[in-house]
C-alpha cells in the first residue's frame, strides 16, 4: 500500500463527495486536463481465485481523452491520480510508468491502450553470459544490467542450475519469482518488485462498498504445492484439497519443500467487491472486507481495477 501521502489526503479520501484528477507526464510535458476516462487493470496471475506464484504481471491502461497537441505513440509517461483536498489544492499519487500503443482518433478524442514496463522493457530474449550453476542473485544482477531495469526484494541464496535460453526477460523474472514463492510486478516508480501478500491496516466497510460483495463460502488454503518441471515430470508436496499449481523448469523437490514450509499456513475466503476507490492500494496488499453477513474477512488483493 502506498503510504507517501499527507494526512489531509488520508482524511479526504475516506470522506464523501470526493473529486479526482488525472495527470500524465511525458518528459517535460505535463497533461492535466482533457481526460474522459481511465481504466487501470492489474492482476497477479491469471485472475482466478486461487493463489499463484511465478507470475510476471503487467498493468494495463485504457484511456480516452481529448486529443493532445503532442504525439503519444511509443512514448513513456508517468500516470498520476490526484485528489482535491479541503483547501482546494490537489495532491497527486503516482500510479506507474506506461507506454501508449497506437491510438484511434474519433471527433477530437483519442482512445488508446498502454502497458507498464513489464510489457515493453522485458519482452526481449534473455541471453545469459553467466556460468551455471550460479546464485539467483547473479541472474538478477545480469538482468538489471542488460535491461536497465532496477529490482527490489530480489531473491538470493538459491542455486540456478540452467540458463534461460529461449525465454524472454519477462519469463525469466517469472521463473525467478516462482523459486522465491512470489510474483513479479512493477511498482509505482518503475522498479521491478518481487512481491508477496502482506497485511495492511485497511478496511472496506459496507458503507464504502457497493452492493456486489461476493464472499465464497469455502476457504482456500494452501494444502499443497505442485510444480510441472517438464512435460513428463511434476513435483508435489502436501496433501490438501486446495493449493498452488505452477510450472518451473528450475524447481527441485528441495525448493518445493522449502516453499511449502513458508506458504502452507495461508488461507482466505475468495472475495470480490467494488467500492469507493482508493489509489493507494496495491497488488499484494492483504486488506479486510466487511461481508453482508456482518463478518470481516481477510482478503489478498490478487486483482485490482481502478475506474476514473
mmCIF file of C-alpha atoms in Angstrom:
data_model
loop_
_atom_site.group_PDB
_atom_site.id
_atom_site.type_symbol
_atom_site.label_atom_id
_atom_site.label_comp_id
_atom_site.label_asym_id
_atom_site.label_seq_id
_atom_site.Cartn_x
_atom_site.Cartn_y
_atom_site.Cartn_z
ATOM 1 C CA UNK A 1 0.000 0.000 0.000
ATOM 2 C CA UNK A 2 1.308 3.409 -0.955
ATOM 3 C CA UNK A 3 1.927 5.422 2.200
ATOM 4 C CA UNK A 4 3.781 8.526 0.996
ATOM 5 C CA UNK A 5 0.719 10.762 1.270
ATOM 6 C CA UNK A 6 -0.378 13.573 3.574
ATOM 7 C CA UNK A 7 -2.805 13.251 6.468
ATOM 8 C CA UNK A 8 -5.111 15.573 4.531
ATOM 9 C CA UNK A 9 -5.348 13.027 1.708
ATOM 10 C CA UNK A 10 -5.922 10.157 4.134
ATOM 11 C CA UNK A 11 -8.802 12.037 5.723
ATOM 12 C CA UNK A 12 -10.330 13.308 2.491
ATOM 13 C CA UNK A 13 -10.239 10.005 0.616
ATOM 14 C CA UNK A 14 -12.316 8.351 3.335
ATOM 15 C CA UNK A 15 -14.983 11.062 3.037
ATOM 16 C CA UNK A 16 -17.883 11.587 0.654
ATOM 17 C CA UNK A 17 -18.254 13.761 -2.438
ATOM 18 C CA UNK A 18 -14.636 13.263 -3.480
ATOM 19 C CA UNK A 19 -13.164 14.909 -6.589
ATOM 20 C CA UNK A 20 -10.315 13.274 -8.503
ATOM 21 C CA UNK A 21 -7.987 14.398 -11.273
ATOM 22 C CA UNK A 22 -5.692 12.526 -13.676
ATOM 23 C CA UNK A 23 -2.293 13.697 -14.887
ATOM 24 C CA UNK A 24 0.230 12.419 -17.453
ATOM 25 C CA UNK A 25 3.863 13.499 -17.608
ATOM 26 C CA UNK A 26 5.974 12.857 -20.721
ATOM 27 C CA UNK A 27 9.497 14.200 -20.227
ATOM 28 C CA UNK A 28 8.902 17.947 -19.697
ATOM 29 C CA UNK A 29 5.293 17.909 -20.908
ATOM 30 C CA UNK A 30 2.501 17.686 -18.328
ATOM 31 C CA UNK A 31 -1.113 16.959 -19.363
ATOM 32 C CA UNK A 32 -3.588 17.774 -16.598
ATOM 33 C CA UNK A 33 -6.874 18.146 -18.481
ATOM 34 C CA UNK A 34 -8.918 16.527 -21.230
ATOM 35 C CA UNK A 35 -9.274 13.092 -19.639
ATOM 36 C CA UNK A 36 -12.615 11.432 -20.323
ATOM 37 C CA UNK A 37 -11.931 8.052 -18.699
ATOM 38 C CA UNK A 38 -9.031 5.982 -17.394
ATOM 39 C CA UNK A 39 -9.415 2.273 -16.598
ATOM 40 C CA UNK A 40 -6.475 0.579 -14.915
ATOM 41 C CA UNK A 41 -6.263 -3.201 -14.534
ATOM 42 C CA UNK A 42 -3.611 -5.288 -12.793
ATOM 43 C CA UNK A 43 -3.695 -8.998 -11.974
ATOM 44 C CA UNK A 44 -1.185 -11.089 -10.018
ATOM 45 C CA UNK A 45 -1.593 -14.148 -12.230
ATOM 46 C CA UNK A 46 -4.468 -15.308 -14.417
ATOM 47 C CA UNK A 47 -7.267 -13.701 -12.430
ATOM 48 C CA UNK A 48 -8.592 -16.842 -10.762
ATOM 49 C CA UNK A 49 -9.456 -17.054 -7.066
ATOM 50 C CA UNK A 50 -6.531 -19.394 -6.355
ATOM 51 C CA UNK A 51 -3.066 -18.298 -5.323
ATOM 52 C CA UNK A 52 -0.365 -18.265 -7.973
ATOM 53 C CA UNK A 53 3.400 -17.958 -7.755
ATOM 54 C CA UNK A 54 5.866 -17.281 -10.520
ATOM 55 C CA UNK A 55 3.750 -14.686 -12.329
ATOM 56 C CA UNK A 56 5.199 -11.630 -14.064
ATOM 57 C CA UNK A 57 2.189 -9.322 -14.163
ATOM 58 C CA UNK A 58 1.698 -6.285 -16.382
ATOM 59 C CA UNK A 59 -0.673 -3.406 -15.649
ATOM 60 C CA UNK A 60 -2.936 -2.230 -18.474
ATOM 61 C CA UNK A 61 -4.485 1.196 -19.025
ATOM 62 C CA UNK A 62 -7.397 2.039 -21.314
ATOM 63 C CA UNK A 63 -7.594 5.805 -21.755
ATOM 64 C CA UNK A 64 -9.971 8.096 -23.621
ATOM 65 C CA UNK A 65 -9.081 11.780 -23.704
ATOM 66 C CA UNK A 66 -9.268 14.932 -25.768
ATOM 67 C CA UNK A 67 -6.558 14.687 -28.408
ATOM 68 C CA UNK A 68 -3.454 16.496 -27.098
ATOM 69 C CA UNK A 69 -1.088 18.580 -29.204
ATOM 70 C CA UNK A 70 1.726 16.032 -28.878
ATOM 71 C CA UNK A 71 2.224 12.507 -30.190
ATOM 72 C CA UNK A 72 1.737 9.825 -27.517
ATOM 73 C CA UNK A 73 2.550 6.692 -29.510
ATOM 74 C CA UNK A 74 5.645 4.859 -28.316
ATOM 75 C CA UNK A 75 6.414 7.394 -25.571
ATOM 76 C CA UNK A 76 6.715 6.515 -21.903
ATOM 77 C CA UNK A 77 4.659 8.548 -19.474
ATOM 78 C CA UNK A 78 4.004 8.728 -15.753
ATOM 79 C CA UNK A 79 0.343 8.415 -14.748
ATOM 80 C CA UNK A 80 -0.881 10.017 -11.529
ATOM 81 C CA UNK A 81 -4.276 10.280 -9.876
ATOM 82 C CA UNK A 82 -4.934 13.364 -7.759
ATOM 83 C CA UNK A 83 -7.447 14.142 -5.040
ATOM 84 C CA UNK A 84 -8.929 17.587 -4.399
ATOM 85 C CA UNK A 85 -8.275 18.454 -0.750
ATOM 86 C CA UNK A 86 -10.288 20.683 1.564
ATOM 87 C CA UNK A 87 -8.020 23.672 0.870
ATOM 88 C CA UNK A 88 -8.722 23.315 -2.908
ATOM 89 C CA UNK A 89 -5.202 22.015 -3.609
ATOM 90 C CA UNK A 90 -4.693 18.731 -5.469
ATOM 91 C CA UNK A 91 -2.406 16.022 -4.116
ATOM 92 C CA UNK A 92 -1.225 13.554 -6.753
ATOM 93 C CA UNK A 93 -0.305 9.897 -6.243
ATOM 94 C CA UNK A 94 1.984 8.042 -8.661
ATOM 95 C CA UNK A 95 0.374 5.057 -10.385
ATOM 96 C CA UNK A 96 3.298 3.955 -12.559
ATOM 97 C CA UNK A 97 5.118 4.306 -15.873
ATOM 98 C CA UNK A 98 3.416 3.249 -19.100
ATOM 99 C CA UNK A 99 3.790 3.368 -22.872
ATOM 100 C CA UNK A 100 0.884 4.018 -25.238
ATOM 101 C CA UNK A 101 0.066 1.786 -28.167
ATOM 102 C CA UNK A 102 -1.154 3.352 -31.416
ATOM 103 C CA UNK A 103 -4.328 5.327 -30.574
ATOM 104 C CA UNK A 104 -7.531 5.669 -32.541
ATOM 105 C CA UNK A 105 -8.933 9.147 -33.136
ATOM 106 C CA UNK A 106 -12.634 9.986 -33.340
ATOM 107 C CA UNK A 107 -14.061 13.506 -33.401
ATOM 108 C CA UNK A 108 -11.217 15.095 -31.465
ATOM 109 C CA UNK A 109 -10.890 12.307 -28.920
ATOM 110 C CA UNK A 110 -8.231 9.614 -28.812
ATOM 111 C CA UNK A 111 -8.554 6.179 -27.257
ATOM 112 C CA UNK A 112 -5.544 4.014 -26.579
ATOM 113 C CA UNK A 113 -4.239 1.126 -24.506
ATOM 114 C CA UNK A 114 -0.987 1.410 -22.583
ATOM 115 C CA UNK A 115 1.065 -1.128 -20.623
ATOM 116 C CA UNK A 116 3.702 -0.842 -17.921
ATOM 117 C CA UNK A 117 7.394 -1.675 -18.289
ATOM 118 C CA UNK A 118 6.817 -5.415 -17.967
ATOM 119 C CA UNK A 119 5.387 -5.360 -21.496
ATOM 120 C CA UNK A 120 7.880 -3.138 -23.315
ATOM 121 C CA UNK A 121 11.113 -3.308 -21.323
ATOM 122 C CA UNK A 122 11.104 -7.033 -20.513
ATOM 123 C CA UNK A 123 9.976 -8.510 -23.837
ATOM 124 C CA UNK A 124 13.438 -9.178 -25.323
ATOM 125 C CA UNK A 125 15.103 -12.578 -25.218
ATOM 126 C CA UNK A 126 17.464 -13.163 -22.319
ATOM 127 C CA UNK A 127 20.858 -14.430 -23.491
ATOM 128 C CA UNK A 128 22.897 -15.047 -20.364
ATOM 129 C CA UNK A 129 26.676 -14.947 -20.257
ATOM 130 C CA UNK A 130 26.896 -16.362 -16.744
ATOM 131 C CA UNK A 131 28.425 -19.713 -15.897
ATOM 132 C CA UNK A 132 25.856 -22.138 -14.499
ATOM 133 C CA UNK A 133 25.132 -23.243 -11.865
ATOM 134 C CA UNK A 134 25.159 -19.838 -10.157
ATOM 135 C CA UNK A 135 23.274 -17.994 -7.443
ATOM 136 C CA UNK A 136 19.922 -16.463 -8.324
ATOM 137 C CA UNK A 137 21.233 -13.050 -7.237
ATOM 138 C CA UNK A 138 23.793 -13.167 -10.074
ATOM 139 C CA UNK A 139 20.983 -13.754 -12.575
ATOM 140 C CA UNK A 140 19.016 -10.800 -11.197
ATOM 141 C CA UNK A 141 22.098 -8.569 -11.402
ATOM 142 C CA UNK A 142 22.712 -9.572 -15.029
ATOM 143 C CA UNK A 143 19.081 -8.891 -15.991
ATOM 144 C CA UNK A 144 19.331 -5.466 -14.351
ATOM 145 C CA UNK A 145 22.477 -4.732 -16.351
ATOM 146 C CA UNK A 146 21.064 -5.933 -19.678
ATOM 147 C CA UNK A 147 17.654 -4.242 -19.402
ATOM 148 C CA UNK A 148 18.499 -1.137 -17.388
ATOM 149 C CA UNK A 149 15.660 -2.058 -15.024
ATOM 150 C CA UNK A 150 16.181 -1.771 -11.275
ATOM 151 C CA UNK A 151 14.913 -4.521 -8.981
ATOM 152 C CA UNK A 152 13.945 -4.645 -5.333
ATOM 153 C CA UNK A 153 13.332 -7.560 -2.967
ATOM 154 C CA UNK A 154 15.241 -9.760 -5.436
ATOM 155 C CA UNK A 155 15.851 -13.268 -4.046
ATOM 156 C CA UNK A 156 19.259 -14.714 -3.232
ATOM 157 C CA UNK A 157 20.726 -17.920 -1.854
ATOM 158 C CA UNK A 158 19.074 -20.199 -4.455
ATOM 159 C CA UNK A 159 21.211 -22.095 -6.946
ATOM 160 C CA UNK A 160 20.225 -21.803 -10.618
ATOM 161 C CA UNK A 161 21.257 -24.938 -12.493
ATOM 162 C CA UNK A 162 20.329 -23.984 -16.079
ATOM 163 C CA UNK A 163 20.369 -20.897 -18.277
ATOM 164 C CA UNK A 164 17.324 -19.165 -19.765
ATOM 165 C CA UNK A 165 17.995 -19.685 -23.478
ATOM 166 C CA UNK A 166 14.760 -19.322 -25.451
ATOM 167 C CA UNK A 167 12.998 -17.320 -22.742
ATOM 168 C CA UNK A 168 12.282 -13.591 -22.543
ATOM 169 C CA UNK A 169 13.305 -11.396 -19.629
ATOM 170 C CA UNK A 170 9.677 -11.373 -18.511
ATOM 171 C CA UNK A 171 9.508 -15.161 -18.477
ATOM 172 C CA UNK A 172 12.836 -15.311 -16.641
ATOM 173 C CA UNK A 173 11.720 -12.998 -13.832
ATOM 174 C CA UNK A 174 8.551 -15.080 -13.559
ATOM 175 C CA UNK A 175 10.648 -18.215 -13.021
ATOM 176 C CA UNK A 176 12.808 -16.338 -10.509
ATOM 177 C CA UNK A 177 9.735 -15.151 -8.623
ATOM 178 C CA UNK A 178 8.398 -18.709 -8.557
ATOM 179 C CA UNK A 179 11.596 -20.026 -6.980
ATOM 180 C CA UNK A 180 11.117 -17.491 -4.180
ATOM 181 C CA UNK A 181 7.390 -18.150 -3.760
ATOM 182 C CA UNK A 182 6.437 -14.693 -5.024
ATOM 183 C CA UNK A 183 5.153 -12.842 -8.092
ATOM 184 C CA UNK A 184 6.884 -10.073 -10.041
ATOM 185 C CA UNK A 185 5.351 -6.698 -10.826
ATOM 186 C CA UNK A 186 6.453 -3.139 -11.471
ATOM 187 C CA UNK A 187 5.916 -0.635 -8.682
ATOM 188 C CA UNK A 188 4.856 2.996 -8.987
ATOM 189 C CA UNK A 189 8.453 4.155 -9.524
ATOM 190 C CA UNK A 190 9.075 1.768 -12.425
ATOM 191 C CA UNK A 191 11.104 -0.644 -10.290
ATOM 192 C CA UNK A 192 10.649 -4.402 -10.689
ATOM 193 C CA UNK A 193 9.394 -5.755 -7.366
ATOM 194 C CA UNK A 194 9.357 -9.390 -6.218
ATOM 195 C CA UNK A 195 6.292 -9.343 -4.014
ATOM 196 C CA UNK A 196 4.059 -11.500 -1.848
ATOM 197 C CA UNK A 197 0.937 -10.773 0.173
ATOM 198 C CA UNK A 198 1.323 -8.692 3.331
ATOM 199 C CA UNK A 199 -1.242 -7.451 5.834
ATOM 200 C CA UNK A 200 -2.078 -3.737 5.739
ATOM 201 C CA UNK A 201 -4.364 -1.740 8.020
ATOM 202 C CA UNK A 202 -7.222 -1.142 5.601
ATOM 203 C CA UNK A 203 -10.929 -1.966 5.890
ATOM 204 C CA UNK A 204 -13.546 -1.797 3.136
ATOM 205 C CA UNK A 205 -16.670 -1.381 5.228
ATOM 206 C CA UNK A 206 -20.222 -1.837 3.990
ATOM 207 C CA UNK A 207 -20.747 1.918 3.813
ATOM 208 C CA UNK A 208 -17.824 2.194 1.340
ATOM 209 C CA UNK A 209 -18.631 -0.817 -0.845
ATOM 210 C CA UNK A 210 -21.290 -1.183 -3.495
ATOM 211 C CA UNK A 211 -23.966 -3.857 -3.344
ATOM 212 C CA UNK A 212 -21.947 -6.530 -5.129
ATOM 213 C CA UNK A 213 -19.845 -8.185 -2.428
ATOM 214 C CA UNK A 214 -19.422 -11.903 -3.064
ATOM 215 C CA UNK A 215 -17.640 -13.982 -0.418
ATOM 216 C CA UNK A 216 -17.201 -17.638 -1.264
ATOM 217 C CA UNK A 217 -18.267 -19.993 1.493
ATOM 218 C CA UNK A 218 -15.351 -22.379 1.086
ATOM 219 C CA UNK A 219 -11.950 -21.346 2.382
ATOM 220 C CA UNK A 220 -8.990 -21.529 0.034
ATOM 221 C CA UNK A 221 -5.991 -22.908 1.886
ATOM 222 C CA UNK A 222 -2.518 -23.805 0.694
ATOM 223 C CA UNK A 223 -2.737 -27.525 1.361
ATOM 224 C CA UNK A 224 -0.273 -28.497 -1.350
ATOM 225 C CA UNK A 225 2.062 -27.099 -3.988
ATOM 226 C CA UNK A 226 2.601 -28.891 -7.280
ATOM 227 C CA UNK A 227 5.061 -27.890 -9.981
ATOM 228 C CA UNK A 228 5.375 -29.174 -13.532
ATOM 229 C CA UNK A 229 9.112 -29.279 -14.201
ATOM 230 C CA UNK A 230 8.725 -30.562 -17.769
ATOM 231 C CA UNK A 231 6.199 -32.467 -19.873
ATOM 232 C CA UNK A 232 6.947 -35.720 -18.073
ATOM 233 C CA UNK A 233 7.692 -34.672 -14.501
ATOM 234 C CA UNK A 234 5.554 -32.977 -11.835
ATOM 235 C CA UNK A 235 6.731 -32.491 -8.267
ATOM 236 C CA UNK A 236 4.339 -32.156 -5.320
ATOM 237 C CA UNK A 237 4.378 -31.509 -1.608
ATOM 238 C CA UNK A 238 1.413 -31.573 0.803
ATOM 239 C CA UNK A 239 -1.861 -33.477 0.649
ATOM 240 C CA UNK A 240 -4.611 -30.862 0.939
ATOM 241 C CA UNK A 241 -7.575 -30.478 -1.413
ATOM 242 C CA UNK A 242 -6.703 -26.906 -2.443
ATOM 243 C CA UNK A 243 -3.295 -25.477 -3.203
ATOM 244 C CA UNK A 244 -0.932 -23.862 -5.682
ATOM 245 C CA UNK A 245 -0.204 -25.338 -9.102
ATOM 246 C CA UNK A 246 2.683 -23.871 -11.061
ATOM 247 C CA UNK A 247 5.306 -24.752 -13.655
ATOM 248 C CA UNK A 248 9.020 -24.019 -13.473
ATOM 249 C CA UNK A 249 11.855 -25.931 -15.114
ATOM 250 C CA UNK A 250 14.267 -24.866 -12.344
ATOM 251 C CA UNK A 251 12.317 -26.186 -9.344
ATOM 252 C CA UNK A 252 13.662 -29.126 -7.368
ATOM 253 C CA UNK A 253 11.928 -31.113 -4.649
ATOM 254 C CA UNK A 254 14.114 -29.365 -2.073
ATOM 255 C CA UNK A 255 12.995 -25.932 -3.315
ATOM 256 C CA UNK A 256 9.351 -27.019 -3.386
ATOM 257 C CA UNK A 257 9.531 -28.350 0.186
ATOM 258 C CA UNK A 258 11.026 -25.046 1.301
ATOM 259 C CA UNK A 259 8.254 -23.050 -0.387
ATOM 260 C CA UNK A 260 5.596 -25.216 1.212
ATOM 261 C CA UNK A 261 7.030 -24.579 4.667
ATOM 262 C CA UNK A 262 6.574 -20.828 4.120
ATOM 263 C CA UNK A 263 3.235 -20.783 2.294
ATOM 264 C CA UNK A 264 1.226 -23.644 3.803
ATOM 265 C CA UNK A 265 -0.354 -21.514 6.536
ATOM 266 C CA UNK A 266 -2.061 -19.056 4.178
ATOM 267 C CA UNK A 267 -5.851 -19.213 3.843
ATOM 268 C CA UNK A 268 -8.678 -16.851 2.844
ATOM 269 C CA UNK A 269 -12.242 -16.677 1.566
ATOM 270 C CA UNK A 270 -12.095 -15.710 -2.128
ATOM 271 C CA UNK A 271 -13.918 -12.391 -2.331
ATOM 272 C CA UNK A 272 -14.898 -9.873 -4.995
ATOM 273 C CA UNK A 273 -16.305 -6.406 -4.466
ATOM 274 C CA UNK A 274 -16.336 -2.886 -5.851
ATOM 275 C CA UNK A 275 -16.122 0.170 -3.662
ATOM 276 C CA UNK A 276 -15.386 3.894 -3.413
ATOM 277 C CA UNK A 277 -11.871 3.565 -4.772
ATOM 278 C CA UNK A 278 -8.538 4.340 -3.178
ATOM 279 C CA UNK A 279 -5.490 4.686 -5.430
ATOM 280 C CA UNK A 280 -3.148 3.856 -2.533
ATOM 281 C CA UNK A 281 -3.971 0.137 -2.730
ATOM 282 C CA UNK A 282 -1.569 -2.255 -4.456
ATOM 283 C CA UNK A 283 -1.447 -5.825 -5.670
ATOM 284 C CA UNK A 284 -0.189 -7.892 -2.773
ATOM 285 C CA UNK A 285 -1.994 -5.954 -0.041
ATOM 286 C CA UNK A 286 -3.911 -8.140 2.403
ATOM 287 C CA UNK A 287 -6.887 -5.997 3.436
ATOM 288 C CA UNK A 288 -10.133 -6.557 5.313
ATOM 289 C CA UNK A 289 -13.605 -6.558 3.742
ATOM 290 C CA UNK A 290 -16.913 -6.451 5.617
ATOM 291 C CA UNK A 291 -19.331 -9.064 4.284
ATOM 292 C CA UNK A 292 -23.095 -8.804 4.177
ATOM 293 C CA UNK A 293 -23.220 -11.426 6.919
ATOM 294 C CA UNK A 294 -21.585 -8.996 9.357
ATOM 295 C CA UNK A 295 -18.249 -10.811 9.379
ATOM 296 C CA UNK A 296 -14.926 -9.224 8.440
ATOM 297 C CA UNK A 297 -12.738 -11.190 6.037
ATOM 298 C CA UNK A 298 -9.012 -11.023 5.306
ATOM 299 C CA UNK A 299 -8.697 -10.630 1.534
ATOM 300 C CA UNK A 300 -5.484 -10.716 -0.549
ATOM 301 C CA UNK A 301 -5.601 -8.249 -3.447
ATOM 302 C CA UNK A 302 -4.887 -10.538 -6.407
ATOM 303 C CA UNK A 303 -6.737 -8.430 -8.988
ATOM 304 C CA UNK A 304 -7.308 -4.681 -8.842
ATOM 305 C CA UNK A 305 -9.226 -2.389 -11.207
ATOM 306 C CA UNK A 306 -9.431 1.388 -10.971
ATOM 307 C CA UNK A 307 -12.052 3.295 -12.964
ATOM 308 C CA UNK A 308 -11.626 7.053 -13.229
#
